[in-house]
XYZ file of C-alpha atoms in Angstrom:
495
model
C -30.723 174.649 -216.327
C -27.844 174.669 -213.864
C -25.926 171.440 -213.339
C -24.308 170.761 -209.983
C -20.560 170.105 -210.133
C -19.227 167.599 -207.621
C -16.597 169.142 -205.270
C -14.019 166.699 -206.683
C -14.506 168.132 -210.186
C -14.799 171.783 -209.115
C -12.399 174.128 -210.937
C -11.057 176.810 -208.592
C -9.605 180.253 -209.514
C -6.057 180.059 -210.893
C -4.417 181.842 -207.964
C -6.095 179.695 -205.346
C -5.564 176.400 -207.159
C -1.870 177.251 -207.651
C -1.370 178.093 -203.959
C -3.168 174.924 -202.839
C -1.201 172.863 -205.367
C 2.070 174.294 -204.052
C 0.980 173.328 -200.535
C 0.545 169.712 -201.671
C 4.011 169.804 -203.261
C 5.652 171.175 -200.096
C 3.990 168.495 -197.954
C 5.374 165.668 -200.109
C 8.666 167.252 -201.218
C 10.949 165.945 -198.469
C 9.684 162.396 -198.932
C 9.872 162.631 -202.713
C 13.553 163.621 -202.823
C 14.644 161.265 -200.027
C 14.400 158.066 -202.080
C 16.649 159.136 -205.001
C 19.162 160.424 -202.438
C 19.150 157.104 -200.571
C 19.356 154.872 -203.642
C 21.745 157.127 -205.573
C 24.228 157.205 -202.711
C 23.806 153.468 -202.047
C 24.813 152.909 -205.685
C 27.821 155.248 -205.208
C 26.781 157.279 -208.244
C 28.595 160.590 -208.828
C 26.835 163.716 -207.457
C 25.772 164.862 -210.935
C 23.898 161.624 -211.524
C 22.300 161.646 -208.069
C 21.026 165.123 -208.992
C 19.706 163.675 -212.257
C 17.869 161.011 -210.238
C 16.234 163.743 -208.148
C 15.191 165.733 -211.239
C 13.808 162.644 -212.955
C 11.949 161.635 -209.799
C 10.237 165.038 -209.425
C 9.408 165.058 -213.145
C 7.806 161.593 -213.029
C 6.006 162.437 -209.747
C 4.349 165.321 -211.563
C 3.636 163.386 -214.750
C 1.987 160.454 -212.946
C 0.033 162.835 -210.687
C -1.412 164.473 -213.803
C -2.427 161.068 -215.199
C -3.992 159.972 -211.900
C -5.877 163.193 -211.128
C -6.929 164.197 -214.658
C -7.411 160.745 -216.143
C -5.902 159.466 -219.380
C -8.093 157.421 -221.716
C -10.522 154.915 -220.214
C -7.650 152.854 -218.801
C -5.745 155.165 -216.475
C -6.518 157.695 -213.747
C -8.939 157.500 -210.837
C -9.820 161.237 -211.108
C -9.594 161.928 -207.377
C -7.350 164.456 -205.548
C -4.301 162.181 -205.449
C -0.613 163.153 -205.411
C 1.710 160.417 -206.652
C 5.182 159.886 -205.251
C 7.907 157.266 -205.070
C 7.080 154.604 -202.483
C 9.299 153.924 -199.469
C 8.218 150.264 -199.617
C 10.684 149.671 -202.460
C 13.666 151.367 -200.782
C 14.820 148.341 -198.782
C 14.951 145.946 -201.753
C 16.566 148.603 -203.986
C 19.260 149.355 -201.396
C 19.929 145.600 -201.133
C 20.324 145.446 -204.917
C 22.652 148.464 -204.787
C 24.788 146.882 -202.076
C 25.062 143.629 -204.046
C 25.917 145.395 -207.318
C 26.940 149.039 -207.195
C 27.490 151.706 -209.820
C 25.792 151.779 -213.202
C 25.497 147.980 -213.327
C 23.442 148.001 -210.141
C 21.402 150.942 -211.396
C 20.569 149.003 -214.562
C 19.361 146.035 -212.495
C 17.171 148.305 -210.335
C 15.612 150.093 -213.318
C 15.034 146.778 -215.104
C 13.234 145.366 -212.061
C 11.120 148.555 -211.814
C 10.086 148.364 -215.490
C 9.263 144.652 -215.208
C 7.227 145.194 -212.038
C 5.416 148.119 -213.675
C 4.319 145.996 -216.651
C 3.136 143.173 -214.388
C 1.298 145.647 -212.125
C -0.618 147.049 -215.106
C -1.651 143.522 -216.100
C -2.754 142.413 -212.624
C -4.536 145.678 -211.690
C -8.021 144.234 -212.423
C -7.488 141.544 -209.777
C -5.747 143.869 -207.331
C -8.821 144.497 -205.198
C -9.426 140.749 -204.970
C -6.122 140.394 -203.156
C -7.485 142.473 -200.269
C -8.438 139.359 -198.336
C -4.763 138.349 -198.167
C -3.722 141.783 -196.856
C -5.896 142.728 -193.879
C -4.608 145.424 -191.454
C -2.676 142.857 -189.392
C -0.591 142.103 -192.514
C -0.227 145.603 -193.990
C 0.462 147.122 -190.551
C 3.214 144.588 -189.904
C 4.798 145.119 -193.331
C 4.811 148.921 -193.031
C 6.253 148.697 -189.506
C 9.132 146.536 -190.772
C 9.693 148.963 -193.667
C 10.110 151.817 -191.187
C 12.420 149.848 -188.906
C 14.550 148.726 -191.870
C 14.872 152.287 -193.175
C 15.951 153.547 -189.748
C 19.373 152.041 -190.415
C 19.769 154.424 -193.372
C 18.862 157.475 -191.280
C 21.189 156.477 -188.438
C 24.074 155.953 -190.871
C 23.386 159.426 -192.276
C 23.978 160.857 -188.786
C 27.044 158.925 -187.657
C 28.627 157.723 -190.894
C 28.235 154.858 -193.305
C 29.309 151.293 -192.435
C 31.695 151.410 -195.422
C 33.739 154.212 -196.934
C 35.528 157.240 -195.455
C 33.168 157.517 -192.469
C 33.132 153.823 -191.585
C 33.444 152.918 -187.860
C 37.002 151.573 -188.318
C 39.855 152.064 -190.774
C 43.011 150.046 -191.523
C 46.098 150.903 -189.502
C 48.381 153.114 -191.697
C 51.436 151.134 -190.536
C 49.835 147.903 -191.735
C 48.995 149.474 -195.088
C 52.604 150.660 -195.444
C 53.920 147.163 -194.689
C 51.559 145.596 -197.235
C 52.628 148.094 -199.904
C 56.317 147.379 -199.277
C 55.707 143.619 -199.272
C 53.935 143.863 -202.641
C 56.825 145.845 -204.093
C 59.429 143.376 -202.781
C 57.457 140.341 -203.990
C 57.354 141.806 -207.489
C 61.076 142.609 -207.621
C 63.317 140.454 -209.915
C 64.913 137.536 -208.051
C 62.730 138.012 -204.953
C 62.117 134.853 -202.920
C 58.928 136.311 -201.428
C 55.724 134.786 -202.808
C 53.303 137.255 -204.425
C 50.529 138.699 -202.268
C 47.319 136.621 -202.790
C 44.674 138.192 -205.020
C 42.064 140.027 -203.001
C 44.216 140.183 -199.860
C 43.383 143.268 -197.787
C 44.137 144.734 -194.392
C 41.267 144.464 -191.932
C 40.095 147.753 -190.332
C 41.420 147.779 -186.784
C 41.564 151.363 -185.464
C 38.715 153.831 -184.809
C 37.977 156.235 -187.656
C 38.130 159.848 -186.394
C 35.548 160.860 -189.010
C 32.959 158.461 -187.587
C 30.284 159.974 -185.289
C 31.898 163.420 -185.480
C 30.279 165.611 -182.821
C 29.831 168.512 -185.248
C 27.766 166.349 -187.578
C 25.826 164.795 -184.713
C 25.091 168.292 -183.396
C 23.766 169.439 -186.803
C 21.510 166.363 -187.004
C 20.253 167.139 -183.498
C 19.427 170.739 -184.476
C 17.510 169.527 -187.535
C 15.579 167.054 -185.390
C 14.891 169.693 -182.715
C 13.638 172.135 -185.366
C 11.236 169.539 -186.734
C 9.947 168.753 -183.247
C 9.469 172.427 -182.335
C 7.629 173.218 -185.577
C 5.457 170.106 -185.178
C 4.676 171.073 -181.565
C 4.036 174.798 -181.917
C 3.248 175.182 -185.634
C -0.350 175.231 -186.771
C -2.006 173.740 -189.848
C 0.118 173.954 -192.977
C 3.258 175.005 -191.053
C 3.118 171.828 -188.984
C 2.621 169.770 -192.151
C 5.957 170.936 -193.610
C 7.973 170.561 -190.384
C 10.390 168.067 -191.996
C 11.042 170.379 -194.942
C 11.657 173.335 -192.603
C 14.075 171.246 -190.523
C 16.080 170.388 -193.648
C 16.119 174.065 -194.688
C 17.445 175.099 -191.245
C 20.113 172.385 -191.408
C 21.115 173.510 -194.905
C 21.481 177.127 -193.754
C 23.629 176.089 -190.765
C 25.938 173.850 -192.812
C 26.253 176.541 -195.494
C 27.210 179.125 -192.833
C 29.803 176.682 -191.451
C 31.300 176.153 -194.907
C 30.290 172.477 -195.003
C 28.302 172.760 -198.241
C 29.959 172.890 -201.632
C 28.062 175.167 -204.040
C 30.380 175.107 -207.046
C 28.470 172.191 -208.611
C 25.230 174.077 -208.047
C 26.725 177.052 -209.902
C 27.845 174.805 -212.764
C 24.446 173.114 -213.112
C 22.100 174.236 -215.871
C 19.007 176.292 -215.115
C 16.847 174.181 -217.413
C 17.240 170.684 -218.802
C 14.929 168.091 -220.355
C 14.622 164.783 -218.506
C 15.395 161.976 -220.963
C 14.723 158.207 -220.807
C 17.582 155.852 -219.848
C 19.881 158.799 -219.128
C 21.729 157.120 -216.237
C 21.740 153.417 -217.084
C 20.275 150.938 -219.548
C 17.845 148.579 -217.768
C 18.877 144.972 -217.205
C 16.047 142.480 -216.699
C 16.713 139.885 -214.003
C 13.694 137.573 -213.376
C 14.355 137.189 -209.626
C 14.744 140.938 -209.101
C 11.581 141.603 -211.144
C 9.708 139.106 -208.933
C 11.092 140.853 -205.848
C 9.891 144.257 -207.040
C 6.538 142.800 -208.125
C 5.931 141.535 -204.577
C 6.639 145.064 -203.347
C 4.190 146.471 -205.901
C 1.450 144.088 -204.746
C 1.843 145.477 -201.232
C 1.842 149.014 -202.672
C -1.341 148.336 -204.652
C -3.111 146.980 -201.575
C -2.100 150.107 -199.667
C -3.287 152.265 -202.594
C -6.621 150.451 -202.597
C -7.132 151.434 -198.989
C -6.103 155.020 -199.769
C -8.513 155.268 -202.721
C -11.408 153.849 -200.714
C -10.687 156.186 -197.816
C -10.414 159.163 -200.200
C -13.692 158.198 -201.848
C -15.337 158.137 -198.439
C -13.689 161.454 -197.503
C -14.722 163.334 -200.655
C -18.164 161.787 -200.976
C -17.473 160.550 -204.507
C -18.133 156.840 -204.693
C -15.860 154.788 -206.930
C -16.778 151.524 -208.610
C -14.632 148.512 -209.489
C -13.606 149.963 -212.873
C -12.462 153.259 -211.343
C -10.503 151.425 -208.657
C -8.842 149.346 -211.371
C -7.907 152.536 -213.272
C -6.267 153.912 -210.126
C -4.281 150.734 -209.498
C -3.355 150.470 -213.176
C -1.927 154.000 -212.922
C 0.305 152.838 -210.052
C 1.706 150.281 -212.496
C 1.954 152.800 -215.336
C 3.762 155.263 -213.044
C 6.198 152.532 -212.078
C 6.782 151.648 -215.741
C 7.367 155.314 -216.614
C 9.639 155.601 -213.572
C 11.838 152.753 -214.779
C 12.012 154.244 -218.287
C 13.123 157.611 -216.886
C 15.528 155.889 -214.478
C 13.514 156.381 -211.305
C 11.435 154.170 -209.036
C 7.986 152.676 -208.216
C 5.137 155.142 -207.573
C 2.022 155.202 -205.401
C -0.404 157.694 -203.849
C 1.193 159.711 -201.036
C -0.729 159.178 -197.801
C 0.241 162.538 -196.275
C -1.424 164.296 -199.206
C -4.588 162.256 -198.732
C -4.534 163.431 -195.127
C -4.086 167.014 -196.316
C -7.407 166.768 -198.178
C -9.090 166.084 -194.845
C -7.151 168.883 -193.104
C -7.916 171.599 -195.692
C -11.376 170.397 -196.697
C -10.527 171.152 -200.359
C -11.689 168.164 -202.415
C -11.000 169.403 -205.954
C -8.750 167.110 -207.990
C -7.614 170.153 -209.979
C -5.561 171.212 -206.952
C -3.506 168.042 -207.397
C -3.329 168.712 -211.154
C -1.732 172.078 -210.279
C 0.639 170.258 -207.910
C 1.562 167.879 -210.720
C 2.408 170.776 -213.051
C 4.609 172.342 -210.341
C 6.459 169.029 -209.830
C 7.078 168.667 -213.584
C 8.552 172.185 -213.670
C 10.754 171.456 -210.637
C 12.027 168.337 -212.394
C 13.240 170.502 -215.286
C 15.445 172.665 -212.998
C 18.815 170.898 -212.493
C 20.084 173.624 -210.147
C 17.353 172.732 -207.653
C 18.268 169.025 -207.793
C 21.987 169.743 -207.399
C 21.269 171.988 -204.397
C 19.435 169.106 -202.719
C 22.239 166.669 -203.585
C 24.756 169.062 -202.030
C 23.157 168.756 -198.596
C 25.494 166.942 -196.160
C 24.116 163.597 -195.013
C 24.091 164.787 -191.390
C 21.323 167.241 -192.338
C 19.298 164.438 -193.869
C 20.024 162.235 -190.841
C 18.046 164.396 -188.446
C 15.118 164.443 -190.875
C 15.555 160.745 -191.669
C 14.835 159.747 -188.074
C 11.489 161.498 -188.373
C 10.594 160.392 -191.918
C 11.510 156.745 -191.451
C 10.214 156.681 -187.890
C 6.874 157.987 -189.163
C 6.727 155.072 -191.591
C 7.112 152.674 -188.650
C 4.607 154.720 -186.632
C 2.129 154.453 -189.509
C 2.423 150.675 -189.367
C 1.907 150.712 -185.609
C -1.099 152.996 -186.069
C -2.615 150.541 -188.547
C -1.945 147.677 -186.122
C -3.897 149.636 -183.495
C -7.052 148.839 -185.507
C -6.390 145.094 -185.216
C -8.290 143.016 -182.648
C -5.641 141.421 -180.419
C -8.000 140.592 -177.522
C -10.528 138.306 -179.191
C -8.024 136.897 -181.673
C -4.720 136.246 -179.941
C -3.349 134.665 -183.102
C -2.974 138.180 -184.523
C -0.254 138.855 -181.957
C 1.526 135.681 -183.103
C 1.372 136.864 -186.737
C 2.896 140.248 -185.863
C 5.539 138.813 -183.526
C 6.863 136.139 -185.872
C 6.690 138.317 -189.001
C 8.665 141.160 -187.405
C 11.184 138.626 -186.076
C 11.655 137.117 -189.542
C 11.958 140.622 -191.032
C 14.766 141.459 -188.588
C 16.983 138.558 -189.698
C 18.798 140.433 -192.539
C 19.302 143.462 -190.256
C 20.744 141.516 -187.315
C 22.516 138.711 -189.210
C 23.212 140.021 -192.746
C 25.444 137.060 -193.635
C 22.865 134.383 -192.767
C 22.420 133.541 -196.443
C 26.050 132.567 -197.112
C 25.315 128.814 -197.445
C 22.070 129.252 -199.377
C 21.752 129.131 -203.191
C 22.888 132.426 -204.704
C 19.842 132.511 -206.987
C 17.489 133.106 -204.064
C 19.621 135.774 -202.346
C 17.581 138.691 -203.776
C 14.454 137.140 -202.241
C 15.880 136.614 -198.763
C 18.242 139.561 -198.261
C 15.368 142.011 -197.802
C 13.738 141.950 -194.387
C 10.711 143.675 -195.894
C 10.037 140.835 -198.332
C 10.674 138.188 -195.689
C 8.255 139.915 -193.307
C 5.686 140.292 -196.101
C 5.757 136.623 -197.027
C 5.680 135.544 -193.382
C 2.756 137.842 -192.543
C 0.657 136.740 -195.536
C 1.270 133.012 -194.951
C 0.735 133.211 -191.187
C -2.459 135.201 -191.633
C -3.845 132.597 -194.045
C -2.774 129.834 -191.642
C -4.405 131.388 -188.554
C -7.233 133.499 -189.966
C -7.951 132.154 -193.435
C -8.539 134.593 -196.298
C -11.604 136.539 -195.226
C -12.039 139.955 -196.855
C -12.998 143.029 -194.822
C -13.092 146.165 -196.987
C -14.147 148.431 -194.132
C -11.139 147.341 -192.081
C -8.874 148.292 -195.002
C -10.524 151.726 -195.227
C -10.109 152.265 -191.471
C -6.454 151.237 -191.713
C -5.908 153.714 -194.578
C -7.451 156.473 -192.481
C -4.991 155.614 -189.700
C -2.130 155.870 -192.199
C -3.372 159.311 -193.269
C -3.449 160.579 -189.712
C 0.164 161.744 -189.750
């Protein structure tokens, strides 16, 4: 008697499943490596440790993908064709943490908040789907739009130069620095009548920095952006899906030919290395930062719920409440594992869900193959160091697309919202985006507020999230609409 195997559980030939798995990896690769690059450089970690972040991130991406697609015990894994990757929703809060406390101390705070949020996410997974009524498309669309807009600042700084450091817009006048140095020396001389220079006194930047907005770098970013646009316009199928990756490759080749890439660290890097827990920093558990990251994870879990429901509809394999809980619990487990291995929160990658619809291949074993490939990539330090060696101007051209697509995804979700019959929805979006812009436009607004609440208010994403949820409850109540969430998830997959 022959039993029919559901397309989701179908095991394909090794060659085909490997090729399809590699396609999933290529589609998500640029997004997967972007977050460790952003956070690592925001923390001002040395290049070797940024490369370690990239390796650990790819390793955990693969490990959590295997758990989600294959299943692990009766508690974890939704057993659908899902690729797991680090979420962009957490980038804004993590960059804020990095800017408040840099170096290994800041890294420890970030990893501690990730571990704490992962544990809480595992515990609250059973009630995750019940939170859907607080996160209809008008809320999730607004939050994702603000995430994209907030991240744009990172991409723009990659192109022109960072607001601090050697490529800052202005630098101190060398003559002023010379005077200050001489004054310090004279004040410290025996018998000097000059008072000592006050602690923390510094010369204010006053003259334009010639390294800022260098036309060579801007030109390279423009070529990367143009390459992405041309591939997206004229490429077909899979080629169009990896347009961002191809743009980065072209930019890397150009900068290497111009002598702007330094390969000696790539040569020194090992071919193979095991990713170890707590290799970069020991986690530090701050309750406020854990709460901040937990709020991000709630948004991530709501988005994942929509993705899972849409994927269930797409593959024809219905999932019940227990299976949905296992999928959400795996988001939490992936985040916990990420913090242990010094990486970040994880969720299902929407572009890979969209790829299932594009290819028509529904087998979860394709994603299992992709997970194995990601684990292997995470064990190759040379690959991570090569990525770290890319000049930021190359990433800037791609960043405009990647972060802009996040904002476009939010706008696409908002397109499913009824603004004609319910004009209050427009009020929710308008006020929430305005509140989310406060830290971007006026970053010092919190100077007279209690320091303990700074982590909660310095992220525009969290401010927009709280405003959108509260305003939606105020205007619309807390009515659940599962089909609207599924439709919104399909809109998110459309890119």
